[in-house]
Amino acid sequence: MSTPTAPVPAIVLVAGEHLDDLRGSFSRYEREYAIRTATSTVEAETSAREWLEAGGDVALFVTDSVLPDAHVLDALARWRSVVPTARRLVAAHWERFLAHAAELRPGMAKGTYDAYLLMPRGTRDEEFHHAVTELLSDWGSTVAEAEVVTVKIVAPEQDGLVLAIRDFLDRMGMPHRVYDPEGEVGLTLRSMHPEPGPGEPEYPLVHMVERPGVRARSVRDVAAMLYGAPGDLDVSGTVDVVVVGAGPAGLAASVYAASEGLSTVVVEAEAIGGQAGTSSMIRNYLGFPRGISGMRLAQRARNQSLRFGTRFSTGWEVSSLEVGRDGAPHVVRTDGGDVHARTVVVATGVAYRRLRVEPLEELVGRGVNYGAAMTAAREMEGQDVFVVGGGNSAGQAAVHLSRFAGRVTILVRRESLVETMSSYLINEIEHNSRISVRPWLFCCMCGWSDRA
Ligand SMILES: Cc1cc2nc3c(=O)[nH]c(=O)nc-3n(C[C@H](O)[C@H](O)[C@H](O)COP(=O)(O)OP(=O)(O)OC[C@H]3O[C@@H](n4cnc5c(N)ncnc54)[C@H](O)[C@@H]3O)c2cc1C
């Protein structure tokens, strides 16, 4: 085994008999990942530990379905305990792919690993590499620091607003980084923007290429900067369809309307993707056998809709709807201007219930998060995390957080999760040693201390 030299993310390939086949298939990744090889469970674990100690990270374990020193499911569980954030893939050799499928596939449902694939039989097996790239993409967007940065945030500290902006950008699939105002990048960015006007905050300063940039008071300021105001949309007169809300329902409506040649505008108050956009991994959406993160689903739907000509406006809440009479257009009103439409589709979904524990509300963004805490998760390494609620979103959040946190406890008012959570998630939680469930608990008060 060679000594680690650079902290690029590693892909660890493990096989007793067919290591050369695997290595050949992964040679295309050598430029951007360190390809580490091992012939046994123990060797792979050592290799991963070495890489972590050298300051690197492990993005993916790829293993044959048979290993010389352990059952592959035990090996995968072991690697998960060493690098919980790494994705895990079984690439079964073609001589035993079918024979092992029935025994190994249930391991995916339990969250022991992410995908069961046929080891490539030759070059350019693009189906295989598509799956690998999906896993690496998912790892890259939820674990790694962004390499290619679309949005730069200048702020002296990561307060609640900065965290909320980062969360919004994560949901929109926009890679970003936060820079110290006195650092090299921070100073350059500050020099590119005019001094704050009266009443305008100095930070966070949010910079994006080909956009004006904004000194944000709220997430909405950033959202509004991305697509401009509804009143600025270049729509001549009345559009055929205005969709209010860009969750899955609104996005689907926009795709079908625009694909029929109707001029379509989507007005979204927050981030494109709605509730689904906050999901770490949607496993039960038709057509995505390995699951898809809410962010990716929303991003794809948005791109699909853009392709047909839909125009989007984010960060503008529709405040009222004036129904047109006798053939007059309907008027969709926002603080950023009005849009006139022949048809309005209201797809505003639901807003989650707050806990109604007053002191806790003051801590939102400072250790307390609503939703899946996708952005905050990265900073929870080794910590004790409590998830309040027993629905599917709580289950997904717990599974995602368990990759980072030391321990995750789900607090529920009922006896168990059975009545409120899908069985595939309960199954995954039951097999995740970092997650436990505490029933019969009602969150009614909270306090805080300065200790980290
Ligand atoms: C963390 C999480 C994980 C989930 N995982 C799954 C899963 O794995 N599988 C599954 O089937 N379901 C899942 N769900 C549920 C699923 O996301 C929802 O059922 C789905 O998003 C509903 O879609 P929708 O478009 O109707 O509404 P929403 O997703 O709620 O979208 C409504 C949109 O309308 C916008 N809006 C509201 N009012 C206005 C206004 N006045 N002006 C402009 N815009 C407005 C909102 O900002 C929002 O973006 C999950 C939900 C959450 C929160």
XYZ file of C-alpha atoms in Angstrom, residues 177-339:
163
model
C -18.365 29.004 0.744
C -18.136 31.468 3.582
C -15.135 33.833 3.645
C -13.650 35.917 6.426
C -14.035 39.643 5.587
C -10.360 40.231 6.449
C -9.046 37.285 4.415
C -7.725 37.591 0.861
C -10.950 36.503 -0.862
C -13.097 38.477 1.575
C -11.159 41.703 0.951
C -11.357 41.241 -2.827
C -15.097 40.635 -2.736
C -15.690 43.608 -0.465
C -13.820 45.846 -2.888
C -16.120 44.706 -5.700
C -19.291 45.940 -3.995
C -20.296 49.455 -2.961
C -20.230 50.345 0.731
C -23.471 49.503 2.552
C -26.155 52.146 2.191
C -28.045 53.645 5.148
C -29.769 50.896 7.118
C -28.127 48.225 4.989
C -26.172 45.587 6.934
C -22.497 45.159 6.089
C -22.675 41.371 6.366
C -23.443 38.850 5.130
C -22.359 40.051 1.717
C -23.516 37.495 -0.846
C -21.644 37.515 -4.131
C -22.491 35.638 -7.287
C -21.084 35.953 -10.781
C -23.445 37.688 -13.240
C -25.707 38.828 -10.402
C -25.682 42.163 -8.595
C -24.815 40.665 -5.196
C -26.608 41.589 -2.006
C -25.963 42.587 1.592
C -28.652 40.305 2.923
C -31.092 41.023 5.710
C -32.923 37.775 5.068
C -32.837 34.624 2.978
C -35.454 36.221 0.764
C -32.988 38.953 -0.219
C -30.689 36.255 -1.584
C -33.537 34.372 -3.235
C -34.764 37.565 -4.866
C -31.265 38.360 -6.140
C -31.130 35.079 -8.058
C -34.061 35.456 -10.396
C -35.108 39.088 -9.934
C -38.586 40.312 -9.064
C -41.788 39.040 -10.693
C -42.452 42.577 -11.932
C -39.105 42.539 -13.785
C -39.891 39.387 -15.749
C -39.871 40.026 -19.437
C -43.449 38.943 -20.025
C -45.451 40.870 -22.535
C -48.862 41.439 -21.032
C -50.610 38.329 -19.843
C -48.974 34.920 -19.509
C -50.866 31.691 -20.004
C -50.038 30.133 -16.635
C -48.681 31.368 -13.331
C -47.783 28.635 -10.877
C -47.611 29.724 -7.255
C -45.131 27.540 -5.367
C -42.190 25.547 -6.714
C -42.476 22.328 -4.735
C -42.792 19.064 -6.680
C -46.435 19.835 -7.542
C -45.693 23.329 -8.854
C -42.627 22.150 -10.745
C -44.585 19.330 -12.374
C -47.361 21.753 -13.345
C -44.798 24.105 -14.883
C -43.149 21.318 -16.898
C -46.465 20.135 -18.329
C -47.742 23.651 -19.014
C -44.537 24.853 -20.662
C -44.096 21.641 -22.642
C -47.527 22.275 -24.180
C -46.257 25.617 -25.424
C -47.987 27.731 -22.773
C -46.067 30.748 -21.490
C -45.401 29.859 -17.863
C -44.133 31.739 -14.827
C -43.418 30.155 -11.443
C -43.444 32.406 -8.384
C -41.811 30.866 -5.326
C -41.547 32.450 -1.880
C -38.443 30.547 -0.810
C -36.328 27.892 -2.501
C -37.254 25.878 -5.552
C -38.075 22.345 -4.437
C -40.418 23.155 -1.560
C -40.466 20.615 1.233
C -39.009 17.943 -1.015
C -35.959 20.133 -1.573
C -35.041 19.755 2.098
C -34.997 15.973 1.940
C -31.604 14.294 2.264
C -32.658 11.216 0.307
C -36.006 10.418 -1.276
C -36.134 6.686 -1.813
C -39.729 6.132 -2.865
C -40.000 8.405 -5.913
C -40.681 6.480 -9.090
C -37.744 6.195 -11.462
C -34.877 6.669 -9.008
C -33.893 3.173 -7.887
C -30.965 4.381 -5.812
C -32.945 7.300 -4.394
C -32.363 10.958 -5.074
C -31.724 13.890 -2.787
C -34.482 16.481 -2.684
C -32.060 19.098 -3.930
C -31.164 17.049 -7.036
C -34.805 16.243 -7.731
C -35.703 19.925 -7.564
C -32.684 20.922 -9.631
C -33.553 18.443 -12.367
C -37.199 19.462 -12.404
C -36.205 23.133 -12.556
C -33.829 22.488 -15.465
C -36.477 20.430 -17.230
C -38.926 23.268 -16.824
C -36.407 25.911 -17.917
C -35.745 23.872 -21.016
C -39.379 24.308 -22.033
C -39.192 28.039 -21.396
C -40.607 28.476 -17.881
C -39.504 31.619 -16.094
C -38.867 31.498 -12.359
C -38.992 34.053 -9.645
C -37.777 33.085 -6.154
C -37.955 34.947 -2.865
C -41.278 36.599 -3.611
C -44.325 35.501 -1.710
C -47.616 35.825 -3.516
C -49.512 38.108 -1.175
C -52.843 38.089 -2.956
C -54.637 36.859 -6.004
C -57.148 39.038 -7.779
C -59.490 36.882 -9.785
C -60.193 38.267 -13.271
C -63.857 38.539 -14.283
C -65.413 38.332 -17.745
C -62.248 37.217 -19.499
C -59.953 39.692 -17.756
C -56.657 38.161 -16.594
C -56.075 37.152 -12.998
C -53.552 39.285 -11.151
C -50.940 37.573 -9.002
C -49.570 40.129 -6.570
C -46.204 40.194 -4.809
C -44.168 42.953 -3.181
C -41.868 42.693 -6.191
C -44.583 43.414 -8.757
C -47.599 41.743 -10.326
C -47.973 39.102 -13.002
